[in-house]
mmCIF file of C-alpha atoms in Angstrom:
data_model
loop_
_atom_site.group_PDB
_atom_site.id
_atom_site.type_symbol
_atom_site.label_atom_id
_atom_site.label_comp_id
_atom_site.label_asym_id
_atom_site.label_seq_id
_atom_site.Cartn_x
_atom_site.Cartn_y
_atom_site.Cartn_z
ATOM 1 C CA UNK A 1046 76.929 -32.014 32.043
ATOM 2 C CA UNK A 1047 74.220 -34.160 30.933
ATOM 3 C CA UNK A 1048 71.682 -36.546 33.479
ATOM 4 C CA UNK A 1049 73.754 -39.450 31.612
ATOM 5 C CA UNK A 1050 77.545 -38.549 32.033
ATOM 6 C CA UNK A 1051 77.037 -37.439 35.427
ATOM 7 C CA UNK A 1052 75.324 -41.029 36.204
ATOM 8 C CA UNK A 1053 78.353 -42.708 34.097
ATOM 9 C CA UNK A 1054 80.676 -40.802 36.313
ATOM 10 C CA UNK A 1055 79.436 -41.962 39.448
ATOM 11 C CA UNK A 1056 79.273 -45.534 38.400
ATOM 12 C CA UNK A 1057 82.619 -45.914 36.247
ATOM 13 C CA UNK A 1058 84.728 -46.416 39.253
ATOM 14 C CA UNK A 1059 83.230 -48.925 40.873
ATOM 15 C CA UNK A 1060 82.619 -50.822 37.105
ATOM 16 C CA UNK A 1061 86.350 -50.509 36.212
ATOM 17 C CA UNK A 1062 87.065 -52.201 40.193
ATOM 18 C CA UNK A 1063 84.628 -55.003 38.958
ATOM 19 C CA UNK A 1064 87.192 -56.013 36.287
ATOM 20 C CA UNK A 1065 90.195 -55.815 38.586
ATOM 21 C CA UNK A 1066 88.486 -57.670 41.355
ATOM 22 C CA UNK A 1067 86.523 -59.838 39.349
ATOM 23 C CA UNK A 1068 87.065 -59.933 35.799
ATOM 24 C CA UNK A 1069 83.868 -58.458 34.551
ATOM 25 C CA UNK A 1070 84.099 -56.115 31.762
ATOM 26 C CA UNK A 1071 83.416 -52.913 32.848
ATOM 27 C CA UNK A 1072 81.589 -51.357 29.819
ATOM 28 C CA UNK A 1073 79.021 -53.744 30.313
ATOM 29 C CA UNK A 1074 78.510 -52.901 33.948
ATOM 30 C CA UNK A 1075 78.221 -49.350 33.269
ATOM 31 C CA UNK A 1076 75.384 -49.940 30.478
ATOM 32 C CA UNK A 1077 73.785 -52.627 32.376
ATOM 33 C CA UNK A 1078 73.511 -50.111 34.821
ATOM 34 C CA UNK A 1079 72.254 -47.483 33.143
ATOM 35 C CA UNK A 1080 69.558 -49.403 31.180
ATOM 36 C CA UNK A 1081 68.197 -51.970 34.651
ATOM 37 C CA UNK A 1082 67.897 -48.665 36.570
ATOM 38 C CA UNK A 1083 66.755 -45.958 33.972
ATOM 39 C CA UNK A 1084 69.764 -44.089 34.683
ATOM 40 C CA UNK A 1085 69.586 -44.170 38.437
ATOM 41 C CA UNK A 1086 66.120 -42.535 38.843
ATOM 42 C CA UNK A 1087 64.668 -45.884 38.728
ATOM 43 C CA UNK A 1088 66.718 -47.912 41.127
ATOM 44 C CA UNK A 1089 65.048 -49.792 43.823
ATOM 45 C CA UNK A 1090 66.490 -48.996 46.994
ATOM 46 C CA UNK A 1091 70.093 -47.991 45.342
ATOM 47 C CA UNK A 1092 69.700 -51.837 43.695
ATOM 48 C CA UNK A 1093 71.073 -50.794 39.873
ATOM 49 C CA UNK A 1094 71.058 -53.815 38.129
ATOM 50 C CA UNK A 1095 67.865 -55.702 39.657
ATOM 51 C CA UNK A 1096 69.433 -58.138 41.314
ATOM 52 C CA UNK A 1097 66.933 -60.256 43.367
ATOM 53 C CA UNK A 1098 67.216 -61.447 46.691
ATOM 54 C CA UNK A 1099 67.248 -65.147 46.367
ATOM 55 C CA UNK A 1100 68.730 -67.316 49.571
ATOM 56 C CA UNK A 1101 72.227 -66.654 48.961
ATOM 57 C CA UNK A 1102 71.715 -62.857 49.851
ATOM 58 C CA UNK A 1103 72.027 -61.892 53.737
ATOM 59 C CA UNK A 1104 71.671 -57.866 52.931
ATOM 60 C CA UNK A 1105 68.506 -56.094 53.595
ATOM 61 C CA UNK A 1106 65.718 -56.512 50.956
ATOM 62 C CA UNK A 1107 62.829 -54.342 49.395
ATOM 63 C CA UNK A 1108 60.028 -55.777 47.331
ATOM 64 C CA UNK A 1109 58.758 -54.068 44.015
ATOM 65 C CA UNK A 1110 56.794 -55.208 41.382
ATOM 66 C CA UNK A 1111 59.031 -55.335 37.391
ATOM 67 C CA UNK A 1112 58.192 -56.063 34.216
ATOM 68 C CA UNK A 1113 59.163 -59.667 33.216
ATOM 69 C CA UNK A 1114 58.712 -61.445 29.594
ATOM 70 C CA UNK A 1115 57.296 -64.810 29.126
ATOM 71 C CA UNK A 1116 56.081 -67.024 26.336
ATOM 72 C CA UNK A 1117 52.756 -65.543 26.159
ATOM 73 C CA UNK A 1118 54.788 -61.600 26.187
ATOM 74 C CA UNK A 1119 55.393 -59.134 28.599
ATOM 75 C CA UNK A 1120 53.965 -59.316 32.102
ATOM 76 C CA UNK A 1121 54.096 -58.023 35.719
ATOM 77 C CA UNK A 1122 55.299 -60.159 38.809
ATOM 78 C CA UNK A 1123 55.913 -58.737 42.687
ATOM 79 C CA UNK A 1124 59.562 -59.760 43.374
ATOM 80 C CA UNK A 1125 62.189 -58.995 46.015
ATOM 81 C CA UNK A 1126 65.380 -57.342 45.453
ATOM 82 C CA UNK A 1127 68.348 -56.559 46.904
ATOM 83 C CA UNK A 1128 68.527 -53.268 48.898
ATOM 84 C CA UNK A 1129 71.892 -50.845 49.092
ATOM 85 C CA UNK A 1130 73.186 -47.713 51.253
ATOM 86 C CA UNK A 1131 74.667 -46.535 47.538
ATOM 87 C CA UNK A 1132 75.193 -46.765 44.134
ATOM 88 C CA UNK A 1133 79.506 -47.771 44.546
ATOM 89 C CA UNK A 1134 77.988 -50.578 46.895
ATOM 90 C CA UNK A 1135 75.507 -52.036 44.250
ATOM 91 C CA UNK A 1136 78.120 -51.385 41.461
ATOM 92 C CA UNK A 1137 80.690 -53.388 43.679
ATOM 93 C CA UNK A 1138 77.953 -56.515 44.352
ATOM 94 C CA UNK A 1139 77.519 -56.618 40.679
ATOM 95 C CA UNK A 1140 80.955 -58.082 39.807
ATOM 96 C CA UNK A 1141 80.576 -60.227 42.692
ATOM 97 C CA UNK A 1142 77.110 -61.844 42.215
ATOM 98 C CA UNK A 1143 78.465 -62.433 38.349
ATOM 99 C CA UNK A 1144 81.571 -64.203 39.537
ATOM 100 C CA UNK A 1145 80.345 -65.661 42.360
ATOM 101 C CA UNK A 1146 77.336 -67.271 40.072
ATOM 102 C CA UNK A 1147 78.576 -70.062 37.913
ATOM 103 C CA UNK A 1148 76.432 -69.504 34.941
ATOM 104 C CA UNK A 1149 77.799 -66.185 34.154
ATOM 105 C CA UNK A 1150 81.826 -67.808 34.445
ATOM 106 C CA UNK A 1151 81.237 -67.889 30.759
ATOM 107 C CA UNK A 1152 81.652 -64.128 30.218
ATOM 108 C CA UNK A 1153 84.617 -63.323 33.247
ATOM 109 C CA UNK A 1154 87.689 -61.957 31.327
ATOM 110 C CA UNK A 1155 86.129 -61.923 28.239
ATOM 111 C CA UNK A 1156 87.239 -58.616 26.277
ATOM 112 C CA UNK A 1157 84.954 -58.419 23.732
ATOM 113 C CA UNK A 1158 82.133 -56.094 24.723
ATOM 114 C CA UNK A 1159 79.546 -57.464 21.776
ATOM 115 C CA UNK A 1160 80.392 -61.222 22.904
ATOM 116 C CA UNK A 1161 79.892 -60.367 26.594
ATOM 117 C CA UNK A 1162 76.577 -58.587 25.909
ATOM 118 C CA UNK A 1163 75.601 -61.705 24.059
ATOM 119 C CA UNK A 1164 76.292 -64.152 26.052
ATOM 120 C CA UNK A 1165 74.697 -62.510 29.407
ATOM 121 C CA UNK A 1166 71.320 -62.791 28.086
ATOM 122 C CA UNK A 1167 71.814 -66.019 26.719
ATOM 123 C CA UNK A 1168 72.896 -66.798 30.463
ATOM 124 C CA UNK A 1169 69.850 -65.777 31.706
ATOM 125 C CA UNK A 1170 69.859 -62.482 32.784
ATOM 126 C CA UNK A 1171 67.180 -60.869 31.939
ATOM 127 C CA UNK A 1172 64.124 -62.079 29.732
ATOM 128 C CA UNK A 1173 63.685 -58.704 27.351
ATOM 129 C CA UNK A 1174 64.208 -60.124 23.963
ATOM 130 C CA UNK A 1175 66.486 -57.343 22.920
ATOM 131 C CA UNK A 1176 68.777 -57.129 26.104
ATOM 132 C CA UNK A 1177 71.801 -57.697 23.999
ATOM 133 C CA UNK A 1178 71.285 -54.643 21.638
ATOM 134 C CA UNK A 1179 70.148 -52.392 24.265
ATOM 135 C CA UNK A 1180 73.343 -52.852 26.334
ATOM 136 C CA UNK A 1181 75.588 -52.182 23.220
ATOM 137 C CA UNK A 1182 73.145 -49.299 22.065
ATOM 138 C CA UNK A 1183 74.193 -47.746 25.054
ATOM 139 C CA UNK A 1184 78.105 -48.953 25.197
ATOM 140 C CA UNK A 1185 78.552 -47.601 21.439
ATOM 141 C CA UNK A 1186 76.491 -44.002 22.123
ATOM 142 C CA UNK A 1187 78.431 -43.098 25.382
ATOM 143 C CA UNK A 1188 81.399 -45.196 24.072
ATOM 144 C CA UNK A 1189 81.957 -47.358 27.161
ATOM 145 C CA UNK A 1190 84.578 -49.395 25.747
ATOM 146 C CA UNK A 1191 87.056 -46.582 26.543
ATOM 147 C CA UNK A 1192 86.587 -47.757 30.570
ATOM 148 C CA UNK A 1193 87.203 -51.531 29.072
ATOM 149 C CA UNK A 1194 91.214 -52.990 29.060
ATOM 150 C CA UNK A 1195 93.252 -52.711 26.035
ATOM 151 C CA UNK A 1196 94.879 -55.903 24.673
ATOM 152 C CA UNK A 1197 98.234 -54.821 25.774
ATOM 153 C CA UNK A 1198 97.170 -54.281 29.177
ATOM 154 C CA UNK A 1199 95.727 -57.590 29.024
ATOM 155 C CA UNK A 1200 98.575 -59.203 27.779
ATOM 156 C CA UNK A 1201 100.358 -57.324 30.864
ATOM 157 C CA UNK A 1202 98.977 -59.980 33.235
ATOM 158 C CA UNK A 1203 100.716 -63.208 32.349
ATOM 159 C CA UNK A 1204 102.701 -65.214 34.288
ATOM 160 C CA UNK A 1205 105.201 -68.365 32.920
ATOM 161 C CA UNK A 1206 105.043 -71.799 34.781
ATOM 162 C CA UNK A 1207 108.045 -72.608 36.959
ATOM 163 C CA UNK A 1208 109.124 -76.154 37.518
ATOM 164 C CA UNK A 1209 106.870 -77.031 40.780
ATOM 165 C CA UNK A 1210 103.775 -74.834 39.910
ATOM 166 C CA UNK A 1211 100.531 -76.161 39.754
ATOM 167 C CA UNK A 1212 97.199 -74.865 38.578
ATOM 168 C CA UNK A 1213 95.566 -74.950 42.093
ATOM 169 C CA UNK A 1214 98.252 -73.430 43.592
ATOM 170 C CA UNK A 1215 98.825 -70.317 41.143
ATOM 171 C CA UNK A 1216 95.052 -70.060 41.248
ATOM 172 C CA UNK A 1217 95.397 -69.289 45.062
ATOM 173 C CA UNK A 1218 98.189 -67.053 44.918
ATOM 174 C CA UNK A 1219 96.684 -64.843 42.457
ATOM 175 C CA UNK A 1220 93.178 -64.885 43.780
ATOM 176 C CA UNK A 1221 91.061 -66.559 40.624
ATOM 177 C CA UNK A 1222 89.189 -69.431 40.703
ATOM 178 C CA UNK A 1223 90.412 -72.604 39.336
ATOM 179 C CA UNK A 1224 87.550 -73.079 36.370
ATOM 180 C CA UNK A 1225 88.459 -69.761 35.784
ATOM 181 C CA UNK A 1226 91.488 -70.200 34.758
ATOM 182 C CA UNK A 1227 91.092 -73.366 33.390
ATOM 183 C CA UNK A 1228 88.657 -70.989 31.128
ATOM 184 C CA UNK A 1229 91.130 -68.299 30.525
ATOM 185 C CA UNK A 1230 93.819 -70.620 29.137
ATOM 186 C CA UNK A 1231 91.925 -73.242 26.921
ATOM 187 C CA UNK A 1232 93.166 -75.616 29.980
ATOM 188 C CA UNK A 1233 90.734 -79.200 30.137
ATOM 189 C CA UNK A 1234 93.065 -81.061 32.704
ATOM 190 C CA UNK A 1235 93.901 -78.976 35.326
ATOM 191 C CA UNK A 1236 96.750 -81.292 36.264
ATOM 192 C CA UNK A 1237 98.757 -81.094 32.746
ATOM 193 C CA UNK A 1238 100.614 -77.452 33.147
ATOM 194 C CA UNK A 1239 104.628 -77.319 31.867
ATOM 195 C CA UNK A 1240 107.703 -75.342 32.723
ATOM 196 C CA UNK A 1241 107.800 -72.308 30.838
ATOM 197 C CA UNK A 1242 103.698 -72.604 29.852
ATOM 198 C CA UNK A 1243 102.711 -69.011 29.118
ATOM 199 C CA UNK A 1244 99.451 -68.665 31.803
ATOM 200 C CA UNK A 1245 96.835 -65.796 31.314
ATOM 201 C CA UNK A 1246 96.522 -64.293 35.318
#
């Protein structure tokens, strides 16, 4: 077995719980993964994805200097990052520091693995010019879209309005935040749902 399936291996759990916990698709966690930490021999303190430790983070921290790009080109800045016991924890935080930050709500659900690639550097997640093509250079080679949900399965998780449902409500009872599924459905008004509506969950 290869250095590269046995790092997919140990990641593709915790990428496919990051789309049933929080909606992001897990092809592009496992080559986001692969390509922020060099395969695992370059992760910082079990941090995968070099996420930083800005306020919101509580966690223990290690500080390492990256490789950043600018106007002027590439260029080298001391940073802090978030530190992990593991790999499953930092492939778990992933999902949740994407849904739990608003500016990535664009991509949650989103099925489409050359869309979501797209629009995460456009979001701001990293500043390499060619972010996008390196994550689906690596999705296509190891073919990571196998790990991603099929349409059917997707379709799987609907749910009809019943007279006395509200957005809010159902967004409670099945765990999703409201924008979210405001996003999902192509809903502007929150407050205009009908009997027998056909809801994406």
């Amino acid at each position: 077995m290869t250095k590269q399936s046995t790092f997919l291996n140990l990641v593709k759990q915790g990428a496919e719980m990051g789309w049933s916990n929080y909606k992001v698709l897990p092809s592009l966690t496992g080559a986001q993964a692969a390509l922020e930490s060099g395969w695992g021999s370059a992760a910082i303190s079990n941090n995968l994805f070099g996420i930083k430790a800005d306020a919101s983070w509580h966690g223990p921290v290690v500080t390492a200097t990256t490789r950043e790009y600018g106007l002027k080109g590439a260029y080298r800045e001391l940073s802090k990052f978030r530190a992990y016991s593991s790999f499953s924890e930092s492939t778990l935080d992933h999902a949740k520091f994407l849904h739990e930050n608003k500016r990535y709500s664009n991509l949650l659900g989103e099925m489409d693995y050359h869309l979501v690639c797209t629009l995460i550097k456009k979001d701001g997640y990293a500043t390499d010019p060619n972010y996008t093509q390196k994550l689906e250079s690596i999705i296509e080679t190891y073919q990571l879209y196998h790990w991603d949900p099929s349409e059917k399965e997707s379709q799987s998780r609907q749910y009809i309005v019943k007279k006395g449902d509200t957005l809010d409500e159902l967004a409670e009872r099945f765990g999703r935040p409201l924008l979210e599924l405001q996003k999902l459905n192509s809903i502007k008004d929150p407050n205009k749902i009908y009997v027998g509506q056909q809801l994406k969950i």
